[in-house]
Amino acid sequence: MERVTRILAVVVVSAVLVVPMAVSALEPQPTIKSEVIMETGNKVHLFHSGTADVKREICLNDVIPVYRETMAGGHTTSQEVGKVKVLSYVGEHYFEAEVVAGKIKVGDVAKKTTATCLVQP
């Protein structure tokens, strides 16, 4: 009888210790989202297709407007959020640029007439 009581006590203590851990694991944990925001003076890379058209359209020292595209109600809207100045070529698919106005995020799009580039940090 004493042995059964000890085993029962160990089981009860174990259950009391394990239940709060299981309950806290089921609760939704807050998610932390971080965004990279580039401001005036920061350097960015502009990813492009590498075609001759893009290289002909975008020249060194060009100041290009940057747009943020948002989707609301099934419609995409573009809003100008800043400007970048093209500084140099980096490989076949990137330009190095400097933010000269506004606050730009990763994924914004730099557009110059027919050429577009994706902003990367």
mmCIF file of N, CA and C in Angstrom:
data_model
loop_
_atom_site.group_PDB
_atom_site.id
_atom_site.type_symbol
_atom_site.label_atom_id
_atom_site.label_comp_id
_atom_site.label_asym_id
_atom_site.label_seq_id
_atom_site.Cartn_x
_atom_site.Cartn_y
_atom_site.Cartn_z
ATOM 1 N N MET A 1 0.815 -1.186 0.000
ATOM 2 C CA MET A 1 0.000 0.000 0.000
ATOM 3 C C MET A 1 0.872 1.269 0.000
ATOM 4 N N GLU A 2 1.911 1.239 0.810
ATOM 5 C CA GLU A 2 2.826 2.381 0.879
ATOM 6 C C GLU A 2 3.515 2.600 -0.464
ATOM 7 N N ARG A 3 3.817 1.538 -1.138
ATOM 8 C CA ARG A 3 4.470 1.613 -2.437
ATOM 9 C C ARG A 3 3.541 2.261 -3.469
ATOM 10 N N VAL A 4 2.285 1.904 -3.482
ATOM 11 C CA VAL A 4 1.290 2.462 -4.398
ATOM 12 C C VAL A 4 1.117 3.959 -4.126
ATOM 13 N N THR A 5 1.131 4.356 -2.869
ATOM 14 C CA THR A 5 0.991 5.755 -2.490
ATOM 15 C C THR A 5 2.175 6.572 -3.017
ATOM 16 N N ARG A 6 3.387 6.037 -2.912
ATOM 17 C CA ARG A 6 4.565 6.728 -3.420
ATOM 18 C C ARG A 6 4.501 6.885 -4.939
ATOM 19 N N ILE A 7 4.114 5.835 -5.616
ATOM 20 C CA ILE A 7 4.013 5.898 -7.079
ATOM 21 C C ILE A 7 2.956 6.916 -7.492
ATOM 22 N N LEU A 8 1.824 6.902 -6.811
ATOM 23 C CA LEU A 8 0.753 7.844 -7.095
ATOM 24 C C LEU A 8 1.212 9.287 -6.844
ATOM 25 N N ALA A 9 1.974 9.512 -5.785
ATOM 26 C CA ALA A 9 2.483 10.851 -5.475
ATOM 27 C C ALA A 9 3.437 11.331 -6.560
ATOM 28 N N VAL A 10 4.299 10.450 -7.047
ATOM 29 C CA VAL A 10 5.239 10.808 -8.115
ATOM 30 C C VAL A 10 4.479 11.155 -9.390
ATOM 31 N N VAL A 11 3.446 10.417 -9.732
ATOM 32 C CA VAL A 11 2.649 10.675 -10.932
ATOM 33 C C VAL A 11 1.939 12.028 -10.821
ATOM 34 N N VAL A 12 1.364 12.316 -9.654
ATOM 35 C CA VAL A 12 0.656 13.582 -9.454
ATOM 36 C C VAL A 12 1.625 14.757 -9.559
ATOM 37 N N VAL A 13 2.795 14.668 -8.927
ATOM 38 C CA VAL A 13 3.785 15.745 -8.995
ATOM 39 C C VAL A 13 4.258 15.930 -10.433
ATOM 40 N N SER A 14 4.474 14.865 -11.152
ATOM 41 C CA SER A 14 4.902 14.956 -12.551
ATOM 42 C C SER A 14 3.844 15.659 -13.397
ATOM 43 N N ALA A 15 2.582 15.304 -13.191
ATOM 44 C CA ALA A 15 1.495 15.913 -13.949
ATOM 45 C C ALA A 15 1.392 17.406 -13.653
ATOM 46 N N VAL A 16 1.572 17.778 -12.390
ATOM 47 C CA VAL A 16 1.491 19.186 -12.012
ATOM 48 C C VAL A 16 2.619 19.985 -12.657
ATOM 49 N N LEU A 17 3.787 19.393 -12.803
ATOM 50 C CA LEU A 17 4.916 20.089 -13.409
ATOM 51 C C LEU A 17 4.819 20.157 -14.933
ATOM 52 N N VAL A 18 4.260 19.159 -15.568
ATOM 53 C CA VAL A 18 4.214 19.087 -17.021
ATOM 54 C C VAL A 18 3.068 19.910 -17.606
ATOM 55 N N VAL A 19 1.928 19.983 -16.969
ATOM 56 C CA VAL A 19 0.753 20.662 -17.512
ATOM 57 C C VAL A 19 1.023 22.143 -17.818
ATOM 58 N N PRO A 20 1.648 22.940 -16.931
ATOM 59 C CA PRO A 20 1.887 24.348 -17.300
ATOM 60 C C PRO A 20 2.778 24.498 -18.535
ATOM 61 N N MET A 21 3.744 23.620 -18.717
ATOM 62 C CA MET A 21 4.600 23.689 -19.903
ATOM 63 C C MET A 21 3.800 23.406 -21.165
ATOM 64 N N ALA A 22 2.923 22.438 -21.119
ATOM 65 C CA ALA A 22 2.111 22.089 -22.283
ATOM 66 C C ALA A 22 1.140 23.206 -22.616
ATOM 67 N N VAL A 23 0.559 23.838 -21.607
ATOM 68 C CA VAL A 23 -0.386 24.923 -21.834
ATOM 69 C C VAL A 23 0.336 26.127 -22.435
ATOM 70 N N SER A 24 1.527 26.470 -21.933
ATOM 71 C CA SER A 24 2.247 27.626 -22.472
ATOM 72 C C SER A 24 2.708 27.373 -23.906
ATOM 73 N N ALA A 25 2.944 26.134 -24.266
ATOM 74 C CA ALA A 25 3.339 25.815 -25.634
ATOM 75 C C ALA A 25 2.175 26.016 -26.600
ATOM 76 N N LEU A 26 0.941 25.891 -26.114
ATOM 77 C CA LEU A 26 -0.238 26.054 -26.961
ATOM 78 C C LEU A 26 -0.619 27.514 -27.161
ATOM 79 N N GLU A 27 -0.194 28.402 -26.263
ATOM 80 C CA GLU A 27 -0.531 29.815 -26.383
ATOM 81 C C GLU A 27 0.220 30.433 -27.556
ATOM 82 N N PRO A 28 -0.435 31.305 -28.309
ATOM 83 C CA PRO A 28 0.267 31.944 -29.431
ATOM 84 C C PRO A 28 1.374 32.862 -28.919
ATOM 85 N N GLN A 29 2.537 32.720 -29.509
ATOM 86 C CA GLN A 29 3.677 33.536 -29.132
ATOM 87 C C GLN A 29 3.702 34.784 -30.006
ATOM 88 N N PRO A 30 4.065 35.920 -29.445
ATOM 89 C CA PRO A 30 4.118 37.124 -30.280
ATOM 90 C C PRO A 30 5.212 36.996 -31.333
ATOM 91 N N THR A 31 4.905 37.448 -32.551
ATOM 92 C CA THR A 31 5.895 37.396 -33.615
ATOM 93 C C THR A 31 6.587 38.745 -33.717
ATOM 94 N N ILE A 32 7.854 38.689 -33.949
ATOM 95 C CA ILE A 32 8.639 39.907 -34.085
ATOM 96 C C ILE A 32 8.970 40.077 -35.552
ATOM 97 N N LYS A 33 8.518 41.170 -36.120
ATOM 98 C CA LYS A 33 8.795 41.455 -37.519
ATOM 99 C C LYS A 33 9.783 42.610 -37.586
ATOM 100 N N SER A 34 10.749 42.447 -38.430
ATOM 101 C CA SER A 34 11.701 43.539 -38.598
ATOM 102 C C SER A 34 11.751 43.924 -40.067
ATOM 103 N N GLU A 35 11.911 45.191 -40.300
ATOM 104 C CA GLU A 35 12.021 45.695 -41.652
ATOM 105 C C GLU A 35 13.317 46.479 -41.772
ATOM 106 N N VAL A 36 13.924 46.341 -42.917
ATOM 107 C CA VAL A 36 15.118 47.128 -43.189
ATOM 108 C C VAL A 36 14.652 48.390 -43.890
ATOM 109 N N ILE A 37 14.866 49.532 -43.238
ATOM 110 C CA ILE A 37 14.490 50.814 -43.821
ATOM 111 C C ILE A 37 15.768 51.577 -44.129
ATOM 112 N N MET A 38 15.926 51.949 -45.381
ATOM 113 C CA MET A 38 17.125 52.668 -45.809
ATOM 114 C C MET A 38 16.770 54.138 -46.009
ATOM 115 N N GLU A 39 17.550 55.000 -45.392
ATOM 116 C CA GLU A 39 17.300 56.434 -45.451
ATOM 117 C C GLU A 39 18.396 57.131 -46.245
ATOM 118 N N THR A 40 18.271 58.430 -46.379
ATOM 119 C CA THR A 40 19.215 59.244 -47.136
ATOM 120 C C THR A 40 20.656 58.942 -46.715
ATOM 121 N N GLY A 41 21.494 58.676 -47.709
ATOM 122 C CA GLY A 41 22.903 58.389 -47.458
ATOM 123 C C GLY A 41 23.228 56.902 -47.455
ATOM 124 N N ASN A 42 22.228 56.030 -47.253
ATOM 125 C CA ASN A 42 22.471 54.591 -47.259
ATOM 126 C C ASN A 42 22.690 54.090 -48.686
ATOM 127 N N LYS A 43 23.546 53.092 -48.822
ATOM 128 C CA LYS A 43 23.788 52.468 -50.128
ATOM 129 C C LYS A 43 22.846 51.275 -50.278
ATOM 130 N N VAL A 44 22.369 51.078 -51.488
ATOM 131 C CA VAL A 44 21.495 49.954 -51.818
ATOM 132 C C VAL A 44 21.970 49.342 -53.125
ATOM 133 N N HIS A 45 21.472 48.143 -53.393
ATOM 134 C CA HIS A 45 21.715 47.502 -54.679
ATOM 135 C C HIS A 45 20.394 47.432 -55.423
ATOM 136 N N LEU A 46 20.451 47.701 -56.702
ATOM 137 C CA LEU A 46 19.275 47.630 -57.561
ATOM 138 C C LEU A 46 19.423 46.414 -58.466
ATOM 139 N N PHE A 47 18.568 45.431 -58.269
ATOM 140 C CA PHE A 47 18.603 44.205 -59.067
ATOM 141 C C PHE A 47 17.837 44.444 -60.361
ATOM 142 N N HIS A 48 18.450 44.043 -61.477
ATOM 143 C CA HIS A 48 17.793 44.198 -62.783
ATOM 144 C C HIS A 48 18.024 42.938 -63.610
ATOM 145 N N SER A 49 17.366 42.875 -64.763
ATOM 146 C CA SER A 49 17.397 41.671 -65.598
ATOM 147 C C SER A 49 18.739 41.435 -66.283
ATOM 148 N N GLY A 50 19.537 42.470 -66.431
ATOM 149 C CA GLY A 50 20.833 42.318 -67.089
ATOM 150 C C GLY A 50 20.773 42.479 -68.593
ATOM 151 N N THR A 51 19.606 42.817 -69.123
ATOM 152 C CA THR A 51 19.484 42.996 -70.571
ATOM 153 C C THR A 51 20.128 44.315 -71.001
ATOM 154 N N ALA A 52 20.441 44.401 -72.265
ATOM 155 C CA ALA A 52 21.066 45.609 -72.810
ATOM 156 C C ALA A 52 20.132 46.813 -72.695
ATOM 157 N N ASP A 53 18.815 46.569 -72.784
ATOM 158 C CA ASP A 53 17.853 47.668 -72.673
ATOM 159 C C ASP A 53 17.955 48.373 -71.321
ATOM 160 N N VAL A 54 18.072 47.596 -70.270
ATOM 161 C CA VAL A 54 18.168 48.186 -68.933
ATOM 162 C C VAL A 54 19.476 48.948 -68.791
ATOM 163 N N LYS A 55 20.554 48.369 -69.254
ATOM 164 C CA LYS A 55 21.859 49.028 -69.140
ATOM 165 C C LYS A 55 21.922 50.296 -69.999
ATOM 166 N N ARG A 56 21.189 50.321 -71.082
ATOM 167 C CA ARG A 56 21.159 51.502 -71.936
ATOM 168 C C ARG A 56 20.264 52.581 -71.311
ATOM 169 N N GLU A 57 19.181 52.163 -70.669
ATOM 170 C CA GLU A 57 18.208 53.095 -70.085
ATOM 171 C C GLU A 57 18.730 53.761 -68.805
ATOM 172 N N ILE A 58 19.383 52.980 -67.948
ATOM 173 C CA ILE A 58 19.852 53.507 -66.665
ATOM 174 C C ILE A 58 21.353 53.752 -66.749
ATOM 175 N N CYS A 59 21.737 55.005 -66.523
ATOM 176 C CA CYS A 59 23.143 55.413 -66.623
ATOM 177 C C CYS A 59 23.668 55.812 -65.249
ATOM 178 N N LEU A 60 24.989 55.854 -65.138
ATOM 179 C CA LEU A 60 25.603 56.309 -63.893
ATOM 180 C C LEU A 60 25.179 57.751 -63.615
ATOM 181 N N ASN A 61 25.001 58.061 -62.351
ATOM 182 C CA ASN A 61 24.585 59.379 -61.851
ATOM 183 C C ASN A 61 23.126 59.727 -62.142
ATOM 184 N N ASP A 62 22.350 58.797 -62.685
ATOM 185 C CA ASP A 62 20.912 59.026 -62.845
ATOM 186 C C ASP A 62 20.244 59.027 -61.474
ATOM 187 N N VAL A 63 19.284 59.896 -61.275
ATOM 188 C CA VAL A 63 18.459 59.896 -60.061
ATOM 189 C C VAL A 63 17.115 59.312 -60.461
ATOM 190 N N ILE A 64 16.768 58.194 -59.830
ATOM 191 C CA ILE A 64 15.587 57.421 -60.226
ATOM 192 C C ILE A 64 14.575 57.415 -59.085
ATOM 193 N N PRO A 65 13.300 57.656 -59.367
ATOM 194 C CA PRO A 65 12.279 57.570 -58.320
ATOM 195 C C PRO A 65 12.036 56.119 -57.908
ATOM 196 N N VAL A 66 11.726 55.936 -56.629
ATOM 197 C CA VAL A 66 11.467 54.600 -56.084
ATOM 198 C C VAL A 66 10.012 54.558 -55.619
ATOM 199 N N TYR A 67 9.328 53.469 -55.974
ATOM 200 C CA TYR A 67 7.909 53.325 -55.666
ATOM 201 C C TYR A 67 7.689 52.112 -54.773
ATOM 202 N N ARG A 68 6.684 52.218 -53.907
ATOM 203 C CA ARG A 68 6.248 51.074 -53.095
ATOM 204 C C ARG A 68 4.886 50.665 -53.624
ATOM 205 N N GLU A 69 4.775 49.407 -53.982
ATOM 206 C CA GLU A 69 3.513 48.898 -54.502
ATOM 207 C C GLU A 69 2.776 48.171 -53.384
ATOM 208 N N THR A 70 1.516 48.551 -53.172
ATOM 209 C CA THR A 70 0.693 47.922 -52.152
ATOM 210 C C THR A 70 -0.573 47.391 -52.798
ATOM 211 N N MET A 71 -1.099 46.348 -52.204
ATOM 212 C CA MET A 71 -2.311 45.741 -52.741
ATOM 213 C C MET A 71 -3.428 45.935 -51.728
ATOM 214 N N ALA A 72 -4.537 46.522 -52.172
ATOM 215 C CA ALA A 72 -5.685 46.745 -51.310
ATOM 216 C C ALA A 72 -6.947 46.489 -52.118
ATOM 217 N N GLY A 73 -7.768 45.612 -51.617
ATOM 218 C CA GLY A 73 -9.032 45.324 -52.292
ATOM 219 C C GLY A 73 -8.874 44.757 -53.682
ATOM 220 N N GLY A 74 -7.790 44.044 -53.934
ATOM 221 C CA GLY A 74 -7.573 43.454 -55.243
ATOM 222 C C GLY A 74 -6.938 44.390 -56.254
ATOM 223 N N HIS A 75 -6.641 45.621 -55.856
ATOM 224 C CA HIS A 75 -6.012 46.598 -56.748
ATOM 225 C C HIS A 75 -4.613 46.906 -56.251
ATOM 226 N N THR A 76 -3.681 47.040 -57.175
ATOM 227 C CA THR A 76 -2.309 47.405 -56.830
ATOM 228 C C THR A 76 -2.124 48.895 -57.051
ATOM 229 N N THR A 77 -1.559 49.550 -56.035
ATOM 230 C CA THR A 77 -1.288 50.972 -56.158
ATOM 231 C C THR A 77 0.198 51.224 -55.958
ATOM 232 N N SER A 78 0.727 52.198 -56.677
ATOM 233 C CA SER A 78 2.128 52.583 -56.543
ATOM 234 C C SER A 78 2.200 53.972 -55.937
ATOM 235 N N GLN A 79 3.100 54.122 -54.969
ATOM 236 C CA GLN A 79 3.287 55.411 -54.328
ATOM 237 C C GLN A 79 4.779 55.706 -54.282
ATOM 238 N N GLU A 80 5.175 56.887 -54.714
ATOM 239 C CA GLU A 80 6.590 57.247 -54.687
ATOM 240 C C GLU A 80 7.018 57.429 -53.229
ATOM 241 N N VAL A 81 8.122 56.757 -52.857
ATOM 242 C CA VAL A 81 8.595 56.807 -51.470
ATOM 243 C C VAL A 81 10.003 57.378 -51.347
ATOM 244 N N GLY A 82 10.668 57.629 -52.463
ATOM 245 C CA GLY A 82 12.015 58.175 -52.394
ATOM 246 C C GLY A 82 12.692 58.198 -53.742
ATOM 247 N N LYS A 83 14.001 58.513 -53.697
ATOM 248 C CA LYS A 83 14.803 58.552 -54.929
ATOM 249 C C LYS A 83 16.186 57.990 -54.622
ATOM 250 N N VAL A 84 16.775 57.369 -55.654
ATOM 251 C CA VAL A 84 18.137 56.840 -55.532
ATOM 252 C C VAL A 84 18.985 57.377 -56.676
ATOM 253 N N LYS A 85 20.277 57.508 -56.404
ATOM 254 C CA LYS A 85 21.228 57.945 -57.420
ATOM 255 C C LYS A 85 22.128 56.767 -57.757
ATOM 256 N N VAL A 86 22.213 56.407 -59.025
ATOM 257 C CA VAL A 86 23.018 55.273 -59.472
ATOM 258 C C VAL A 86 24.499 55.646 -59.393
ATOM 259 N N LEU A 87 25.286 54.827 -58.671
ATOM 260 C CA LEU A 87 26.704 55.117 -58.464
ATOM 261 C C LEU A 87 27.626 54.277 -59.348
ATOM 262 N N SER A 88 27.321 52.975 -59.471
ATOM 263 C CA SER A 88 28.223 52.105 -60.230
ATOM 264 C C SER A 88 27.512 50.817 -60.623
ATOM 265 N N TYR A 89 28.205 50.050 -61.447
ATOM 266 C CA TYR A 89 27.741 48.714 -61.826
ATOM 267 C C TYR A 89 28.344 47.705 -60.869
ATOM 268 N N VAL A 90 27.550 46.709 -60.468
ATOM 269 C CA VAL A 90 28.049 45.632 -59.607
ATOM 270 C C VAL A 90 27.640 44.323 -60.267
ATOM 271 N N GLY A 91 28.560 43.703 -60.971
ATOM 272 C CA GLY A 91 28.242 42.460 -61.671
ATOM 273 C C GLY A 91 27.302 42.708 -62.838
ATOM 274 N N GLU A 92 26.697 41.621 -63.312
ATOM 275 C CA GLU A 92 25.820 41.718 -64.476
ATOM 276 C C GLU A 92 24.391 42.113 -64.140
ATOM 277 N N HIS A 93 23.985 41.932 -62.885
ATOM 278 C CA HIS A 93 22.578 42.119 -62.544
ATOM 279 C C HIS A 93 22.312 43.160 -61.467
ATOM 280 N N TYR A 94 23.321 43.937 -61.074
ATOM 281 C CA TYR A 94 23.110 44.918 -60.011
ATOM 282 C C TYR A 94 23.741 46.261 -60.342
ATOM 283 N N PHE A 95 23.087 47.321 -59.858
ATOM 284 C CA PHE A 95 23.664 48.654 -59.797
ATOM 285 C C PHE A 95 23.842 48.970 -58.322
ATOM 286 N N GLU A 96 24.885 49.705 -57.998
ATOM 287 C CA GLU A 96 24.993 50.231 -56.643
ATOM 288 C C GLU A 96 24.428 51.636 -56.685
ATOM 289 N N ALA A 97 23.590 51.969 -55.698
ATOM 290 C CA ALA A 97 22.959 53.286 -55.675
ATOM 291 C C ALA A 97 22.954 53.818 -54.249
ATOM 292 N N GLU A 98 22.712 55.115 -54.139
ATOM 293 C CA GLU A 98 22.633 55.774 -52.841
ATOM 294 C C GLU A 98 21.261 56.413 -52.707
ATOM 295 N N VAL A 99 20.653 56.257 -51.548
ATOM 296 C CA VAL A 99 19.355 56.875 -51.297
ATOM 297 C C VAL A 99 19.586 58.382 -51.144
ATOM 298 N N VAL A 100 18.899 59.178 -51.963
ATOM 299 C CA VAL A 100 19.059 60.633 -51.888
ATOM 300 C C VAL A 100 17.812 61.323 -51.336
ATOM 301 N N ALA A 101 16.697 60.597 -51.241
ATOM 302 C CA ALA A 101 15.479 61.171 -50.673
ATOM 303 C C ALA A 101 14.552 60.054 -50.226
ATOM 304 N N GLY A 102 13.823 60.285 -49.147
ATOM 305 C CA GLY A 102 12.799 59.360 -48.690
ATOM 306 C C GLY A 102 13.318 58.215 -47.843
ATOM 307 N N LYS A 103 12.390 57.307 -47.534
ATOM 308 C CA LYS A 103 12.693 56.100 -46.765
ATOM 309 C C LYS A 103 12.281 54.909 -47.615
ATOM 310 N N ILE A 104 13.252 54.075 -47.922
ATOM 311 C CA ILE A 104 13.052 52.983 -48.867
ATOM 312 C C ILE A 104 13.184 51.654 -48.133
ATOM 313 N N LYS A 105 12.342 50.700 -48.504
ATOM 314 C CA LYS A 105 12.376 49.365 -47.905
ATOM 315 C C LYS A 105 12.795 48.348 -48.960
ATOM 316 N N VAL A 106 13.265 47.203 -48.477
ATOM 317 C CA VAL A 106 13.599 46.092 -49.368
ATOM 318 C C VAL A 106 12.330 45.690 -50.117
ATOM 319 N N GLY A 107 12.445 45.513 -51.413
ATOM 320 C CA GLY A 107 11.302 45.113 -52.224
ATOM 321 C C GLY A 107 10.642 46.273 -52.947
ATOM 322 N N ASP A 108 11.020 47.502 -52.624
ATOM 323 C CA ASP A 108 10.512 48.641 -53.382
ATOM 324 C C ASP A 108 11.089 48.580 -54.796
ATOM 325 N N VAL A 109 10.494 49.331 -55.703
ATOM 326 C CA VAL A 109 10.874 49.256 -57.108
ATOM 327 C C VAL A 109 11.329 50.619 -57.615
ATOM 328 N N ALA A 110 12.528 50.659 -58.200
ATOM 329 C CA ALA A 110 13.034 51.869 -58.844
ATOM 330 C C ALA A 110 12.638 51.794 -60.313
ATOM 331 N N LYS A 111 11.936 52.836 -60.801
ATOM 332 C CA LYS A 111 11.431 52.823 -62.179
ATOM 333 C C LYS A 111 11.933 54.029 -62.956
ATOM 334 N N LYS A 112 12.404 53.750 -64.164
ATOM 335 C CA LYS A 112 12.776 54.816 -65.102
ATOM 336 C C LYS A 112 12.203 54.431 -66.461
ATOM 337 N N THR A 113 11.232 55.129 -66.905
ATOM 338 C CA THR A 113 10.456 54.885 -68.120
ATOM 339 C C THR A 113 10.184 53.401 -68.356
ATOM 340 N N THR A 114 11.041 52.698 -69.104
ATOM 341 C CA THR A 114 10.771 51.292 -69.408
ATOM 342 C C THR A 114 11.584 50.314 -68.575
ATOM 343 N N ALA A 115 12.510 50.796 -67.755
ATOM 344 C CA ALA A 115 13.361 49.919 -66.960
ATOM 345 C C ALA A 115 12.960 49.952 -65.484
ATOM 346 N N THR A 116 12.928 48.788 -64.860
ATOM 347 C CA THR A 116 12.626 48.719 -63.423
ATOM 348 C C THR A 116 13.679 47.873 -62.723
ATOM 349 N N CYS A 117 13.950 48.225 -61.472
ATOM 350 C CA CYS A 117 14.916 47.504 -60.660
ATOM 351 C C CYS A 117 14.329 47.263 -59.282
ATOM 352 N N LEU A 118 14.638 46.131 -58.702
ATOM 353 C CA LEU A 118 14.186 45.782 -57.368
ATOM 354 C C LEU A 118 15.222 46.227 -56.361
ATOM 355 N N VAL A 119 14.811 46.938 -55.317
ATOM 356 C CA VAL A 119 15.737 47.449 -54.303
ATOM 357 C C VAL A 119 16.106 46.335 -53.327
ATOM 358 N N GLN A 120 17.419 46.164 -53.120
ATOM 359 C CA GLN A 120 17.975 45.181 -52.178
ATOM 360 C C GLN A 120 18.925 45.914 -51.234
ATOM 361 N N PRO A 121 19.112 45.398 -50.009
ATOM 362 C CA PRO A 121 20.043 46.071 -49.084
ATOM 363 C C PRO A 121 21.492 45.877 -49.492
#
